[in-house]
């Protein structure tokens, strides 16, 4: 059982890889799952608290939405951050 989070300042982070750039389905799926989880814990989230990097490699440290999220968290503006880790696809065979 989850504790209520209704009074917490929360944010979420979602990202799609460059290979998923043309499709919003990866982002849509993440947002849906994260919003559902937040709702199940009696929370709510505004669109302005959703930080989304579309078509950005996880190997890159240059992720604009993640940077904005970090800055907001550093200012003490958040109590909790929700995200789903992306599982890297296996590398193609070299031969």
Tab-separated table of C-alpha atoms in Angstrom:
chain	number	residue	atom	x	y	z
A	1	UNK	CA	0.000	0.000	0.000
A	2	UNK	CA	1.293	3.434	-0.958
A	3	UNK	CA	1.202	6.488	1.239
A	4	UNK	CA	-0.743	9.542	0.081
A	5	UNK	CA	1.321	12.114	-1.768
A	6	UNK	CA	-1.349	14.756	-2.251
A	7	UNK	CA	0.656	17.471	-0.482
A	8	UNK	CA	3.971	16.748	-2.144
A	9	UNK	CA	5.489	18.779	-4.974
A	10	UNK	CA	6.110	16.144	-7.603
A	11	UNK	CA	7.515	15.991	-11.107
A	12	UNK	CA	8.037	13.326	-13.708
A	13	UNK	CA	10.674	12.748	-16.335
A	14	UNK	CA	10.211	10.857	-19.593
A	15	UNK	CA	12.611	10.337	-22.484
A	16	UNK	CA	12.609	8.625	-25.828
A	17	UNK	CA	15.728	7.584	-27.684
A	18	UNK	CA	16.776	8.948	-31.083
A	19	UNK	CA	15.573	5.673	-32.652
A	20	UNK	CA	12.081	6.403	-31.255
A	21	UNK	CA	12.119	10.072	-32.300
A	22	UNK	CA	9.473	9.750	-35.005
A	23	UNK	CA	7.043	8.039	-32.682
A	24	UNK	CA	5.377	9.536	-29.641
A	25	UNK	CA	4.256	6.111	-28.427
A	26	UNK	CA	7.253	5.621	-26.104
A	27	UNK	CA	6.640	8.977	-24.420
A	28	UNK	CA	2.877	8.447	-24.328
A	29	UNK	CA	3.333	5.039	-22.703
A	30	UNK	CA	5.732	6.415	-20.086
A	31	UNK	CA	3.508	9.382	-19.269
A	32	UNK	CA	0.461	7.158	-18.972
A	33	UNK	CA	2.221	4.716	-16.657
A	34	UNK	CA	3.726	7.453	-14.493
A	35	UNK	CA	0.471	9.417	-14.225
A	36	UNK	CA	-1.354	6.220	-13.268
A	37	UNK	CA	1.197	5.478	-10.567
A	38	UNK	CA	0.920	9.022	-9.200
A	39	UNK	CA	-2.884	8.791	-9.185
A	40	UNK	CA	-2.769	5.411	-7.415
A	41	UNK	CA	-0.755	7.122	-4.688
A	42	UNK	CA	-3.429	9.869	-4.402
A	43	UNK	CA	-1.291	12.460	-6.118
A	44	UNK	CA	-1.737	14.761	-9.059
A	45	UNK	CA	0.628	16.452	-11.453
A	46	UNK	CA	0.419	19.541	-13.644
A	47	UNK	CA	1.731	19.549	-17.203
A	48	UNK	CA	4.395	22.085	-16.162
A	49	UNK	CA	5.862	19.446	-13.837
A	50	UNK	CA	6.308	16.962	-16.714
A	51	UNK	CA	9.847	17.108	-18.073
A	52	UNK	CA	10.135	15.355	-21.444
A	53	UNK	CA	13.126	14.815	-23.706
A	54	UNK	CA	12.043	13.418	-27.081
A	55	UNK	CA	14.615	11.737	-29.282
A	56	UNK	CA	17.520	12.291	-26.887
A	57	UNK	CA	20.180	9.666	-26.274
A	58	UNK	CA	20.630	8.474	-22.728
A	59	UNK	CA	24.374	8.499	-23.397
A	60	UNK	CA	24.268	12.265	-23.780
A	61	UNK	CA	24.549	14.573	-20.796
A	62	UNK	CA	22.883	17.274	-22.902
A	63	UNK	CA	19.217	16.683	-22.158
A	64	UNK	CA	17.310	19.988	-21.959
A	65	UNK	CA	14.304	18.744	-19.983
A	66	UNK	CA	16.482	16.798	-17.563
A	67	UNK	CA	18.586	19.912	-17.014
A	68	UNK	CA	15.469	21.967	-16.208
A	69	UNK	CA	14.332	19.234	-13.817
A	70	UNK	CA	17.718	19.245	-12.086
A	71	UNK	CA	17.607	23.016	-11.728
A	72	UNK	CA	14.128	22.914	-10.225
A	73	UNK	CA	15.140	20.185	-7.794
A	74	UNK	CA	18.293	22.130	-6.827
A	75	UNK	CA	16.143	25.147	-5.938
A	76	UNK	CA	14.227	22.935	-3.511
A	77	UNK	CA	11.099	23.003	-5.652
A	78	UNK	CA	10.390	19.261	-5.571
A	79	UNK	CA	9.686	16.593	-3.014
A	80	UNK	CA	9.521	13.592	-5.350
A	81	UNK	CA	10.472	12.719	-8.940
A	82	UNK	CA	8.916	9.872	-10.920
A	83	UNK	CA	10.605	8.288	-13.932
A	84	UNK	CA	10.879	4.969	-15.721
A	85	UNK	CA	14.360	3.753	-16.590
A	86	UNK	CA	14.757	2.951	-20.266
A	87	UNK	CA	16.321	-0.400	-20.963
A	88	UNK	CA	18.990	-0.167	-23.600
A	89	UNK	CA	18.489	-2.443	-26.549
A	90	UNK	CA	21.252	-4.945	-27.157
A	91	UNK	CA	23.966	-3.881	-29.525
A	92	UNK	CA	23.745	-5.398	-33.007
A	93	UNK	CA	26.196	-8.204	-33.747
A	94	UNK	CA	29.506	-6.985	-35.065
A	95	UNK	CA	29.734	-9.795	-37.639
